[in-house]
Amino acid sequence: MSRALPLVLLLVSCQDVIVPGAVCQESSDCPAGESCLYDLDRKNTYCSAGCDRDQDCRPEQVCRAGTPAAGLGELVRRVCVDRLRSCGDKELCNGLDDNCDGVVDEAGCELVTRCGDDQSCGTFVCQPTSNQPSTVCVPPNDQASGTEFGLCSDGAECKNGICETGWCSPLCRPGDAETCPPDFPLPSGRIQPSLCTRGVGDRSRPAYNTCQLACQDRSECRANQDCVWRTVVDSGDDHAWVCSSLDPMRKPLGAECTNNEPLGGDDECQHGLCYGRRCTRICGGFGSPCGDVDPTFTCQAKDLFYGPREFTTFICARPN
């Protein structure tokens, strides 16, 4: 079954490893630009292309660092490696032949649920399907016109159906540096960091994280978005300000909310923050306008507490 990939991959030549019936014995057996790779886990060779990210590889492969065989004089580089690392005793519904019986996703295959990102989904994608208790691995939308991290206006344009941030963004796990680009190029040419934070879409979906652009003010977001406060699923009490479209099913600015807990009052509000039992938002500093929240509110530096974590930020609030 699919699992974490060890860095035990050798770029080979005919003098290094001879594997009867293998796809290649040396790099000259491969298409131009590809190298013959010996996979120590699978004890087989196959042609592999160079890559920077998983999206550069075929669906059944991921991008990993390959270690050159001794004496070849080649530098360590990133190459496309088969996702399936060993044969398991059961078949998962993931687009791979997990039990190596020659049939992909045979009848009775086991659904992969509670996925945090696409890594556990084989060739499938992790999706927060509405009205389901948890995320699940499903086949990607092959009719999607958008690319990962490409602009979108509707979920139907994205392989995993998620377009709430204005980008086709894969689901992500906090702390995985390879999932979300640290420097995201915008159409304007400005570089803006992206963060792995909780999705802000339809509340009928199970909790999930997605890559979102970091922000400190609504001016850093697209015209149809705002800078919202979100927690990070499965990351304790971590929070961040990110750009996202607003969910019309959540409460607008100024509305009364239950409390200030991340899965209580905060999640009731479109902007993700309930402070003083009112839905509010980030603001640009002392003197910044807050009339859209409440005519009496002013922009103030406040300490937001979540468990042992404390965040100091400017928000619209009642005057002290």
PDB file of C-alpha atoms in Angstrom:
ATOM      1  CA  MET A   1       0.000   0.000   0.000  1.00  0.00           C
ATOM      2  CA  SER A   2       1.048   3.609  -0.366  1.00  0.00           C
ATOM      3  CA  ARG A   3       3.267   4.931   2.436  1.00  0.00           C
ATOM      4  CA  ALA A   4       6.082   7.375   3.149  1.00  0.00           C
ATOM      5  CA  LEU A   5       8.887   7.115   0.635  1.00  0.00           C
ATOM      6  CA  PRO A   6      12.412   6.397   1.916  1.00  0.00           C
ATOM      7  CA  LEU A   7      15.282   8.059   0.105  1.00  0.00           C
ATOM      8  CA  VAL A   8      16.714   4.816  -1.267  1.00  0.00           C
ATOM      9  CA  LEU A   9      16.481   5.397  -4.997  1.00  0.00           C
ATOM     10  CA  LEU A  10      19.463   4.892  -7.270  1.00  0.00           C
ATOM     11  CA  LEU A  11      20.043   6.348 -10.696  1.00  0.00           C
ATOM     12  CA  VAL A  12      21.586   3.359 -12.420  1.00  0.00           C
ATOM     13  CA  SER A  13      23.732   2.373 -15.375  1.00  0.00           C
ATOM     14  CA  CYS A  14      24.079  -1.069 -16.903  1.00  0.00           C
ATOM     15  CA  GLN A  15      27.102  -1.840 -14.679  1.00  0.00           C
ATOM     16  CA  ASP A  16      25.185  -1.126 -11.464  1.00  0.00           C
ATOM     17  CA  VAL A  17      22.031  -3.264 -11.337  1.00  0.00           C
ATOM     18  CA  ILE A  18      20.724  -5.827 -13.797  1.00  0.00           C
ATOM     19  CA  VAL A  19      17.001  -6.560 -13.291  1.00  0.00           C
ATOM     20  CA  PRO A  20      15.532  -9.232 -15.609  1.00  0.00           C
ATOM     21  CA  GLY A  21      12.322  -8.066 -17.281  1.00  0.00           C
ATOM     22  CA  ALA A  22      12.687  -4.501 -15.979  1.00  0.00           C
ATOM     23  CA  VAL A  23      11.603  -1.456 -17.944  1.00  0.00           C
ATOM     24  CA  CYS A  24      15.190  -0.232 -18.279  1.00  0.00           C
ATOM     25  CA  GLN A  25      18.737  -1.319 -17.544  1.00  0.00           C
ATOM     26  CA  GLU A  26      20.341   2.062 -18.120  1.00  0.00           C
ATOM     27  CA  SER A  27      19.266   5.627 -18.814  1.00  0.00           C
ATOM     28  CA  SER A  28      19.818   5.225 -22.549  1.00  0.00           C
ATOM     29  CA  ASP A  29      16.819   2.850 -22.507  1.00  0.00           C
ATOM     30  CA  CYS A  30      14.569   5.730 -21.419  1.00  0.00           C
ATOM     31  CA  PRO A  31      12.952   8.590 -23.351  1.00  0.00           C
ATOM     32  CA  ALA A  32      15.016  11.744 -23.709  1.00  0.00           C
ATOM     33  CA  GLY A  33      15.295  13.659 -20.460  1.00  0.00           C
ATOM     34  CA  GLU A  34      14.476  10.658 -18.245  1.00  0.00           C
ATOM     35  CA  SER A  35      16.798   8.439 -16.191  1.00  0.00           C
ATOM     36  CA  CYS A  36      16.712   4.757 -15.302  1.00  0.00           C
ATOM     37  CA  LEU A  37      15.838   4.508 -11.610  1.00  0.00           C
ATOM     38  CA  TYR A  38      16.395   1.472  -9.371  1.00  0.00           C
ATOM     39  CA  ASP A  39      13.793   1.375  -6.597  1.00  0.00           C
ATOM     40  CA  LEU A  40      15.269  -0.547  -3.665  1.00  0.00           C
ATOM     41  CA  ASP A  41      11.852  -0.984  -2.035  1.00  0.00           C
ATOM     42  CA  ARG A  42      10.212  -2.540  -5.108  1.00  0.00           C
ATOM     43  CA  LYS A  43      13.481  -4.118  -6.361  1.00  0.00           C
ATOM     44  CA  ASN A  44      12.753  -2.970  -9.871  1.00  0.00           C
ATOM     45  CA  THR A  45      13.769  -0.294 -12.337  1.00  0.00           C
ATOM     46  CA  TYR A  46      11.732   2.185 -14.346  1.00  0.00           C
ATOM     47  CA  CYS A  47      12.277   5.367 -16.304  1.00  0.00           C
ATOM     48  CA  SER A  48      11.886   8.508 -14.226  1.00  0.00           C
ATOM     49  CA  ALA A  49      11.609  12.188 -15.143  1.00  0.00           C
ATOM     50  CA  GLY A  50      13.073  15.032 -13.120  1.00  0.00           C
ATOM     51  CA  CYS A  51      10.628  17.131 -11.109  1.00  0.00           C
ATOM     52  CA  ASP A  52      10.153  19.948  -8.628  1.00  0.00           C
ATOM     53  CA  ARG A  53       6.689  19.058  -7.265  1.00  0.00           C
ATOM     54  CA  ASP A  54       4.321  16.075  -7.333  1.00  0.00           C
ATOM     55  CA  GLN A  55       2.294  17.794 -10.047  1.00  0.00           C
ATOM     56  CA  ASP A  56       5.260  17.382 -12.435  1.00  0.00           C
ATOM     57  CA  CYS A  57       4.868  13.583 -12.320  1.00  0.00           C
ATOM     58  CA  ARG A  58       2.307  11.091 -13.615  1.00  0.00           C
ATOM     59  CA  PRO A  59      -0.694  10.556 -11.273  1.00  0.00           C
ATOM     60  CA  GLU A  60       0.699   7.255  -9.980  1.00  0.00           C
ATOM     61  CA  GLN A  61       3.989   8.907  -9.012  1.00  0.00           C
ATOM     62  CA  VAL A  62       5.299  11.525  -6.577  1.00  0.00           C
ATOM     63  CA  CYS A  63       8.371  13.766  -6.612  1.00  0.00           C
ATOM     64  CA  ARG A  64      11.176  12.663  -4.282  1.00  0.00           C
ATOM     65  CA  ALA A  65      14.942  13.058  -3.915  1.00  0.00           C
ATOM     66  CA  GLY A  66      16.961  10.342  -5.653  1.00  0.00           C
ATOM     67  CA  THR A  67      20.404   9.219  -4.464  1.00  0.00           C
ATOM     68  CA  PRO A  68      22.864   8.518  -7.305  1.00  0.00           C
ATOM     69  CA  ALA A  69      24.648   5.179  -7.463  1.00  0.00           C
ATOM     70  CA  ALA A  70      28.274   5.202  -6.338  1.00  0.00           C
ATOM     71  CA  GLY A  71      30.765   6.349  -8.915  1.00  0.00           C
ATOM     72  CA  LEU A  72      28.278   7.871 -11.341  1.00  0.00           C
ATOM     73  CA  GLY A  73      29.311  11.410 -10.461  1.00  0.00           C
ATOM     74  CA  GLU A  74      25.708  12.671 -10.527  1.00  0.00           C
ATOM     75  CA  LEU A  75      24.244  15.130  -8.044  1.00  0.00           C
ATOM     76  CA  VAL A  76      21.319  14.232  -5.796  1.00  0.00           C
ATOM     77  CA  ARG A  77      18.194  15.444  -7.555  1.00  0.00           C
ATOM     78  CA  ARG A  78      14.421  15.166  -7.420  1.00  0.00           C
ATOM     79  CA  VAL A  79      12.800  12.516  -9.580  1.00  0.00           C
ATOM     80  CA  CYS A  80       9.355  10.971 -10.097  1.00  0.00           C
ATOM     81  CA  VAL A  81       8.888   7.820  -8.018  1.00  0.00           C
ATOM     82  CA  ASP A  82       6.042   5.277  -7.988  1.00  0.00           C
ATOM     83  CA  ARG A  83       3.574   5.975  -5.145  1.00  0.00           C
ATOM     84  CA  LEU A  84       3.109   2.250  -4.435  1.00  0.00           C
ATOM     85  CA  ARG A  85       6.005   1.261  -2.201  1.00  0.00           C
ATOM     86  CA  SER A  86       5.066  -2.353  -1.403  1.00  0.00           C
ATOM     87  CA  CYS A  87       2.253  -4.847  -2.030  1.00  0.00           C
ATOM     88  CA  GLY A  88      -0.429  -4.907   0.669  1.00  0.00           C
ATOM     89  CA  ASP A  89      -2.992  -7.496   1.666  1.00  0.00           C
ATOM     90  CA  LYS A  90      -5.998  -5.348   0.712  1.00  0.00           C
ATOM     91  CA  GLU A  91      -7.075  -3.082  -2.111  1.00  0.00           C
ATOM     92  CA  LEU A  92      -7.765   0.575  -1.354  1.00  0.00           C
ATOM     93  CA  CYS A  93      -9.977   2.784  -3.522  1.00  0.00           C
ATOM     94  CA  ASN A  94      -7.182   5.069  -4.680  1.00  0.00           C
ATOM     95  CA  GLY A  95      -6.392   4.379  -8.330  1.00  0.00           C
ATOM     96  CA  LEU A  96      -3.461   2.050  -7.465  1.00  0.00           C
ATOM     97  CA  ASP A  97      -3.079  -1.735  -7.506  1.00  0.00           C
ATOM     98  CA  ASP A  98      -2.324  -1.949  -3.774  1.00  0.00           C
ATOM     99  CA  ASN A  99      -2.349  -5.752  -3.528  1.00  0.00           C
ATOM    100  CA  CYS A 100      -0.446  -6.197  -6.803  1.00  0.00           C
ATOM    101  CA  ASP A 101      -2.973  -8.611  -8.345  1.00  0.00           C
ATOM    102  CA  GLY A 102      -3.072  -6.772 -11.648  1.00  0.00           C
ATOM    103  CA  VAL A 103      -6.449  -5.094 -10.983  1.00  0.00           C
ATOM    104  CA  VAL A 104      -6.792  -1.454  -9.922  1.00  0.00           C
ATOM    105  CA  ASP A 105      -9.600  -0.643  -7.453  1.00  0.00           C
ATOM    106  CA  GLU A 106     -11.242  -4.058  -7.756  1.00  0.00           C
ATOM    107  CA  ALA A 107     -14.762  -4.686  -6.437  1.00  0.00           C
ATOM    108  CA  GLY A 108     -14.892  -4.305  -2.653  1.00  0.00           C
ATOM    109  CA  CYS A 109     -11.936  -1.929  -2.415  1.00  0.00           C
ATOM    110  CA  GLU A 110     -11.760  -0.043   0.893  1.00  0.00           C
ATOM    111  CA  LEU A 111     -12.523   3.690   0.959  1.00  0.00           C
ATOM    112  CA  VAL A 112      -9.776   5.909   2.356  1.00  0.00           C
ATOM    113  CA  THR A 113     -11.339   8.345   4.835  1.00  0.00           C
ATOM    114  CA  ARG A 114     -10.056  11.029   7.225  1.00  0.00           C
ATOM    115  CA  CYS A 115      -7.409  12.103   4.701  1.00  0.00           C
ATOM    116  CA  GLY A 116      -5.644  15.373   5.450  1.00  0.00           C
ATOM    117  CA  ASP A 117      -4.232  15.869   1.967  1.00  0.00           C
ATOM    118  CA  ASP A 118      -3.730  13.986  -1.298  1.00  0.00           C
ATOM    119  CA  GLN A 119      -0.682  12.024  -0.137  1.00  0.00           C
ATOM    120  CA  SER A 120      -2.744   9.156   1.303  1.00  0.00           C
ATOM    121  CA  CYS A 121      -5.066   9.048  -1.703  1.00  0.00           C
ATOM    122  CA  GLY A 122      -2.875   7.452  -4.389  1.00  0.00           C
ATOM    123  CA  THR A 123      -3.993   8.910  -7.727  1.00  0.00           C
ATOM    124  CA  PHE A 124      -7.203  10.223  -6.104  1.00  0.00           C
ATOM    125  CA  VAL A 125      -7.704  13.551  -4.327  1.00  0.00           C
ATOM    126  CA  CYS A 126      -8.788  14.278  -0.771  1.00  0.00           C
ATOM    127  CA  GLN A 127     -12.201  15.921  -0.749  1.00  0.00           C
ATOM    128  CA  PRO A 128     -14.406  17.331   2.046  1.00  0.00           C
ATOM    129  CA  THR A 129     -17.711  16.011   0.675  1.00  0.00           C
ATOM    130  CA  SER A 130     -20.798  17.794   1.995  1.00  0.00           C
ATOM    131  CA  ASN A 131     -22.861  16.079   4.697  1.00  0.00           C
ATOM    132  CA  GLN A 132     -20.202  13.463   5.362  1.00  0.00           C
ATOM    133  CA  PRO A 133     -18.524  12.896   8.769  1.00  0.00           C
ATOM    134  CA  SER A 134     -14.980  13.100   7.407  1.00  0.00           C
ATOM    135  CA  THR A 135     -12.891  13.770   4.332  1.00  0.00           C
ATOM    136  CA  VAL A 136     -12.580  10.951   1.788  1.00  0.00           C
ATOM    137  CA  CYS A 137     -10.325  10.048  -1.156  1.00  0.00           C
ATOM    138  CA  VAL A 138     -12.245  10.288  -4.445  1.00  0.00           C
ATOM    139  CA  PRO A 139     -11.307  10.279  -8.145  1.00  0.00           C
ATOM    140  CA  PRO A 140     -10.273  13.752  -9.341  1.00  0.00           C
ATOM    141  CA  ASN A 141     -12.619  15.708 -11.557  1.00  0.00           C
ATOM    142  CA  ASP A 142     -11.091  14.974 -14.953  1.00  0.00           C
ATOM    143  CA  GLN A 143     -13.295  17.653 -16.530  1.00  0.00           C
ATOM    144  CA  ALA A 144     -11.767  20.376 -14.351  1.00  0.00           C
ATOM    145  CA  SER A 145     -10.441  23.259 -16.423  1.00  0.00           C
ATOM    146  CA  GLY A 146      -8.322  24.764 -13.629  1.00  0.00           C
ATOM    147  CA  THR A 147      -4.874  23.727 -12.473  1.00  0.00           C
ATOM    148  CA  GLU A 148      -3.618  23.446  -8.898  1.00  0.00           C
ATOM    149  CA  PHE A 149      -3.029  26.957  -7.516  1.00  0.00           C
ATOM    150  CA  GLY A 150      -4.592  28.372 -10.686  1.00  0.00           C
ATOM    151  CA  LEU A 151      -7.332  31.019 -10.587  1.00  0.00           C
ATOM    152  CA  CYS A 152     -10.921  29.782 -10.387  1.00  0.00           C
ATOM    153  CA  SER A 153     -14.421  31.091  -9.748  1.00  0.00           C
ATOM    154  CA  ASP A 154     -16.276  27.826  -9.116  1.00  0.00           C
ATOM    155  CA  GLY A 155     -15.435  24.480  -7.498  1.00  0.00           C
ATOM    156  CA  ALA A 156     -16.327  22.640 -10.704  1.00  0.00           C
ATOM    157  CA  GLU A 157     -13.148  24.095 -12.216  1.00  0.00           C
ATOM    158  CA  CYS A 158     -10.937  22.283  -9.672  1.00  0.00           C
ATOM    159  CA  LYS A 159      -9.956  18.629  -9.405  1.00  0.00           C
ATOM    160  CA  ASN A 160     -11.035  18.436  -5.758  1.00  0.00           C
ATOM    161  CA  GLY A 161     -14.016  20.783  -6.062  1.00  0.00           C
ATOM    162  CA  ILE A 162     -12.501  23.440  -3.749  1.00  0.00           C
ATOM    163  CA  CYS A 163     -12.375  27.041  -5.036  1.00  0.00           C
ATOM    164  CA  GLU A 164     -13.306  28.997  -1.914  1.00  0.00           C
ATOM    165  CA  THR A 165     -10.035  30.946  -1.879  1.00  0.00           C
ATOM    166  CA  GLY A 166     -10.198  31.913  -5.553  1.00  0.00           C
ATOM    167  CA  TRP A 167      -7.486  29.340  -6.324  1.00  0.00           C
ATOM    168  CA  CYS A 168      -7.769  25.629  -7.061  1.00  0.00           C
ATOM    169  CA  SER A 169      -5.986  24.557  -3.896  1.00  0.00           C
ATOM    170  CA  PRO A 170      -5.262  21.023  -2.668  1.00  0.00           C
ATOM    171  CA  LEU A 171      -6.051  20.083   0.907  1.00  0.00           C
ATOM    172  CA  CYS A 172      -3.020  20.278   3.177  1.00  0.00           C
ATOM    173  CA  ARG A 173      -1.549  19.153   6.486  1.00  0.00           C
ATOM    174  CA  PRO A 174      -0.087  21.716   8.887  1.00  0.00           C
ATOM    175  CA  GLY A 175       3.694  21.554   9.063  1.00  0.00           C
ATOM    176  CA  ASP A 176       4.140  19.968   5.621  1.00  0.00           C
ATOM    177  CA  ALA A 177       6.337  22.529   3.875  1.00  0.00           C
ATOM    178  CA  GLU A 178       5.928  20.871   0.468  1.00  0.00           C
ATOM    179  CA  THR A 179       2.134  21.194   0.336  1.00  0.00           C
ATOM    180  CA  CYS A 180       1.654  24.981   0.281  1.00  0.00           C
ATOM    181  CA  PRO A 181       4.075  27.213  -1.647  1.00  0.00           C
ATOM    182  CA  PRO A 182       5.849  29.555   0.807  1.00  0.00           C
ATOM    183  CA  ASP A 183       6.014  32.252  -1.874  1.00  0.00           C
ATOM    184  CA  PHE A 184       2.926  32.351  -4.038  1.00  0.00           C
ATOM    185  CA  PRO A 185       3.170  34.425  -7.268  1.00  0.00           C
ATOM    186  CA  LEU A 186       0.058  36.522  -7.858  1.00  0.00           C
ATOM    187  CA  PRO A 187      -1.156  37.725 -11.288  1.00  0.00           C
ATOM    188  CA  SER A 188      -0.095  41.240 -10.269  1.00  0.00           C
ATOM    189  CA  GLY A 189       3.487  39.983  -9.907  1.00  0.00           C
ATOM    190  CA  ARG A 190       3.488  40.435  -6.120  1.00  0.00           C
ATOM    191  CA  ILE A 191       4.811  37.524  -4.057  1.00  0.00           C
ATOM    192  CA  GLN A 192       2.653  36.540  -1.087  1.00  0.00           C
ATOM    193  CA  PRO A 193       3.139  33.615   1.340  1.00  0.00           C
ATOM    194  CA  SER A 194       0.492  30.893   1.578  1.00  0.00           C
ATOM    195  CA  LEU A 195      -0.525  29.081   4.772  1.00  0.00           C
ATOM    196  CA  CYS A 196      -2.267  25.807   5.573  1.00  0.00           C
ATOM    197  CA  THR A 197      -5.446  26.830   7.440  1.00  0.00           C
ATOM    198  CA  ARG A 198      -9.008  25.640   7.902  1.00  0.00           C
ATOM    199  CA  GLY A 199     -11.282  25.928   4.885  1.00  0.00           C
ATOM    200  CA  VAL A 200     -13.969  28.595   5.126  1.00  0.00           C
ATOM    201  CA  GLY A 201     -16.508  27.197   2.693  1.00  0.00           C
ATOM    202  CA  ASP A 202     -19.822  25.410   3.112  1.00  0.00           C
ATOM    203  CA  ARG A 203     -20.362  24.496   6.793  1.00  0.00           C
ATOM    204  CA  SER A 204     -21.923  21.185   5.737  1.00  0.00           C
ATOM    205  CA  ARG A 205     -18.449  19.951   4.799  1.00  0.00           C
ATOM    206  CA  PRO A 206     -16.260  18.132   7.363  1.00  0.00           C
ATOM    207  CA  ALA A 207     -13.330  20.108   8.819  1.00  0.00           C
ATOM    208  CA  TYR A 208     -10.296  20.368   6.531  1.00  0.00           C
ATOM    209  CA  ASN A 209      -7.273  22.578   5.791  1.00  0.00           C
ATOM    210  CA  THR A 210      -6.447  24.154   2.476  1.00  0.00           C
ATOM    211  CA  CYS A 211      -3.644  26.384   1.174  1.00  0.00           C
ATOM    212  CA  GLN A 212      -4.648  30.034   1.512  1.00  0.00           C
ATOM    213  CA  LEU A 213      -2.847  33.339   0.984  1.00  0.00           C
ATOM    214  CA  ALA A 214      -1.660  35.020   4.165  1.00  0.00           C
ATOM    215  CA  CYS A 215      -2.848  38.599   4.748  1.00  0.00           C
ATOM    216  CA  GLN A 216      -2.769  41.464   7.232  1.00  0.00           C
ATOM    217  CA  ASP A 217      -5.432  43.575   5.567  1.00  0.00           C
ATOM    218  CA  ARG A 218      -8.324  43.087   3.126  1.00  0.00           C
ATOM    219  CA  SER A 219      -6.395  45.142   0.534  1.00  0.00           C
ATOM    220  CA  GLU A 220      -4.024  42.172   0.104  1.00  0.00           C
ATOM    221  CA  CYS A 221      -6.896  39.962  -1.087  1.00  0.00           C
ATOM    222  CA  ARG A 222      -8.771  39.762  -4.368  1.00  0.00           C
ATOM    223  CA  ALA A 223     -11.724  42.065  -4.962  1.00  0.00           C
ATOM    224  CA  ASN A 224     -14.297  39.393  -4.096  1.00  0.00           C
ATOM    225  CA  GLN A 225     -12.439  38.232  -0.967  1.00  0.00           C
ATOM    226  CA  ASP A 226     -11.610  39.451   2.500  1.00  0.00           C
ATOM    227  CA  CYS A 227      -8.955  38.829   5.162  1.00  0.00           C
ATOM    228  CA  VAL A 228     -10.479  36.306   7.574  1.00  0.00           C
ATOM    229  CA  TRP A 229      -9.383  34.688  10.840  1.00  0.00           C
ATOM    230  CA  ARG A 230      -9.134  30.905  10.751  1.00  0.00           C
ATOM    231  CA  THR A 231      -7.979  28.074  12.937  1.00  0.00           C
ATOM    232  CA  VAL A 232      -5.782  25.220  11.671  1.00  0.00           C
ATOM    233  CA  VAL A 233      -7.333  21.748  11.810  1.00  0.00           C
ATOM    234  CA  ASP A 234      -5.291  19.207  13.820  1.00  0.00           C
ATOM    235  CA  SER A 235      -2.787  21.843  14.930  1.00  0.00           C
ATOM    236  CA  GLY A 236      -3.773  22.640  18.487  1.00  0.00           C
ATOM    237  CA  ASP A 237      -4.708  26.298  18.931  1.00  0.00           C
ATOM    238  CA  ASP A 238      -2.884  27.778  15.938  1.00  0.00           C
ATOM    239  CA  HIS A 239      -4.644  30.533  13.935  1.00  0.00           C
ATOM    240  CA  ALA A 240      -3.846  32.843  11.034  1.00  0.00           C
ATOM    241  CA  TRP A 241      -5.278  35.614   8.864  1.00  0.00           C
ATOM    242  CA  VAL A 242      -5.866  34.427   5.277  1.00  0.00           C
ATOM    243  CA  CYS A 243      -7.674  35.587   2.132  1.00  0.00           C
ATOM    244  CA  SER A 244     -10.940  33.880   1.297  1.00  0.00           C
ATOM    245  CA  SER A 245     -14.373  34.345  -0.184  1.00  0.00           C
ATOM    246  CA  LEU A 246     -17.098  34.831   2.446  1.00  0.00           C
ATOM    247  CA  ASP A 247     -19.659  32.120   3.159  1.00  0.00           C
ATOM    248  CA  PRO A 248     -23.161  33.662   2.877  1.00  0.00           C
ATOM    249  CA  MET A 249     -24.486  31.028   5.303  1.00  0.00           C
ATOM    250  CA  ARG A 250     -22.330  32.402   8.130  1.00  0.00           C
ATOM    251  CA  LYS A 251     -23.156  35.549  10.131  1.00  0.00           C
ATOM    252  CA  PRO A 252     -22.108  38.946   8.722  1.00  0.00           C
ATOM    253  CA  LEU A 253     -20.080  41.640  10.446  1.00  0.00           C
ATOM    254  CA  GLY A 254     -21.750  43.081  13.533  1.00  0.00           C
ATOM    255  CA  ALA A 255     -24.053  40.106  14.110  1.00  0.00           C
ATOM    256  CA  GLU A 256     -24.298  38.575  17.565  1.00  0.00           C
ATOM    257  CA  CYS A 257     -22.320  35.344  18.054  1.00  0.00           C
ATOM    258  CA  THR A 258     -22.150  32.743  20.795  1.00  0.00           C
ATOM    259  CA  ASN A 259     -18.645  33.060  22.195  1.00  0.00           C
ATOM    260  CA  ASN A 260     -15.003  33.417  21.204  1.00  0.00           C
ATOM    261  CA  GLU A 261     -14.048  29.782  20.787  1.00  0.00           C
ATOM    262  CA  PRO A 262     -12.662  28.698  17.388  1.00  0.00           C
ATOM    263  CA  LEU A 263     -15.325  26.049  16.802  1.00  0.00           C
ATOM    264  CA  GLY A 264     -18.084  28.039  18.526  1.00  0.00           C
ATOM    265  CA  GLY A 265     -18.634  31.712  17.926  1.00  0.00           C
ATOM    266  CA  ASP A 266     -15.663  32.153  15.597  1.00  0.00           C
ATOM    267  CA  ASP A 267     -16.990  29.625  13.123  1.00  0.00           C
ATOM    268  CA  GLU A 268     -20.403  31.267  13.173  1.00  0.00           C
ATOM    269  CA  CYS A 269     -18.967  34.425  11.576  1.00  0.00           C
ATOM    270  CA  GLN A 270     -18.128  35.071   7.929  1.00  0.00           C
ATOM    271  CA  HIS A 271     -14.818  36.655   8.915  1.00  0.00           C
ATOM    272  CA  GLY A 272     -13.994  33.858  11.357  1.00  0.00           C
ATOM    273  CA  LEU A 273     -13.801  36.009  14.497  1.00  0.00           C
ATOM    274  CA  CYS A 274     -16.286  36.464  17.331  1.00  0.00           C
ATOM    275  CA  TYR A 275     -15.030  39.015  19.861  1.00  0.00           C
ATOM    276  CA  GLY A 276     -17.186  40.424  22.653  1.00  0.00           C
ATOM    277  CA  ARG A 277     -20.037  38.293  21.239  1.00  0.00           C
ATOM    278  CA  ARG A 278     -20.007  40.237  17.955  1.00  0.00           C
ATOM    279  CA  CYS A 279     -18.783  39.081  14.541  1.00  0.00           C
ATOM    280  CA  THR A 280     -15.860  41.327  13.666  1.00  0.00           C
ATOM    281  CA  ARG A 281     -12.755  41.574  11.474  1.00  0.00           C
ATOM    282  CA  ILE A 282      -9.130  42.634  11.221  1.00  0.00           C
ATOM    283  CA  CYS A 283      -8.367  46.351  10.730  1.00  0.00           C
ATOM    284  CA  GLY A 284      -5.382  48.415   9.662  1.00  0.00           C
ATOM    285  CA  GLY A 285      -4.397  50.069  12.952  1.00  0.00           C
ATOM    286  CA  PHE A 286      -5.469  52.957  15.155  1.00  0.00           C
ATOM    287  CA  GLY A 287      -7.854  55.247  13.292  1.00  0.00           C
ATOM    288  CA  SER A 288      -8.848  52.685  10.636  1.00  0.00           C
ATOM    289  CA  PRO A 289     -12.603  52.708   9.925  1.00  0.00           C
ATOM    290  CA  CYS A 290     -14.866  50.063  11.497  1.00  0.00           C
ATOM    291  CA  GLY A 291     -18.298  51.436  10.617  1.00  0.00           C
ATOM    292  CA  ASP A 292     -19.211  48.331   8.592  1.00  0.00           C
ATOM    293  CA  VAL A 293     -19.030  46.339  11.841  1.00  0.00           C
ATOM    294  CA  ASP A 294     -20.717  48.876  14.147  1.00  0.00           C
ATOM    295  CA  PRO A 295     -20.809  52.704  14.095  1.00  0.00           C
ATOM    296  CA  THR A 296     -19.426  52.773  17.650  1.00  0.00           C
ATOM    297  CA  PHE A 297     -16.551  50.318  17.053  1.00  0.00           C
ATOM    298  CA  THR A 298     -12.933  51.462  16.689  1.00  0.00           C
ATOM    299  CA  CYS A 299      -9.764  49.721  15.510  1.00  0.00           C
ATOM    300  CA  GLN A 300      -7.862  48.469  18.556  1.00  0.00           C
ATOM    301  CA  ALA A 301      -4.984  46.121  19.381  1.00  0.00           C
ATOM    302  CA  LYS A 302      -6.490  43.136  21.190  1.00  0.00           C
ATOM    303  CA  ASP A 303      -5.104  39.926  22.679  1.00  0.00           C
ATOM    304  CA  LEU A 304      -6.892  36.825  21.377  1.00  0.00           C
ATOM    305  CA  PHE A 305      -6.518  33.757  23.599  1.00  0.00           C
ATOM    306  CA  TYR A 306      -6.912  30.153  22.448  1.00  0.00           C
ATOM    307  CA  GLY A 307      -5.763  27.624  25.030  1.00  0.00           C
ATOM    308  CA  PRO A 308      -2.128  28.482  25.818  1.00  0.00           C
ATOM    309  CA  ARG A 309      -1.759  30.541  22.621  1.00  0.00           C
ATOM    310  CA  GLU A 310      -2.026  34.328  22.568  1.00  0.00           C
ATOM    311  CA  PHE A 311      -2.336  36.435  19.408  1.00  0.00           C
ATOM    312  CA  THR A 312      -2.118  40.225  19.435  1.00  0.00           C
ATOM    313  CA  THR A 313      -3.803  41.824  16.433  1.00  0.00           C
ATOM    314  CA  PHE A 314      -5.763  44.920  15.393  1.00  0.00           C
ATOM    315  CA  ILE A 315      -9.504  44.232  15.231  1.00  0.00           C
ATOM    316  CA  CYS A 316     -12.701  46.257  15.246  1.00  0.00           C
ATOM    317  CA  ALA A 317     -14.146  46.294  18.773  1.00  0.00           C
ATOM    318  CA  ARG A 318     -16.157  48.337  21.240  1.00  0.00           C
ATOM    319  CA  PRO A 319     -14.242  51.321  22.629  1.00  0.00           C
ATOM    320  CA  ASN A 320     -12.399  50.553  25.878  1.00  0.00           C
TER     321      ASN A 320
END
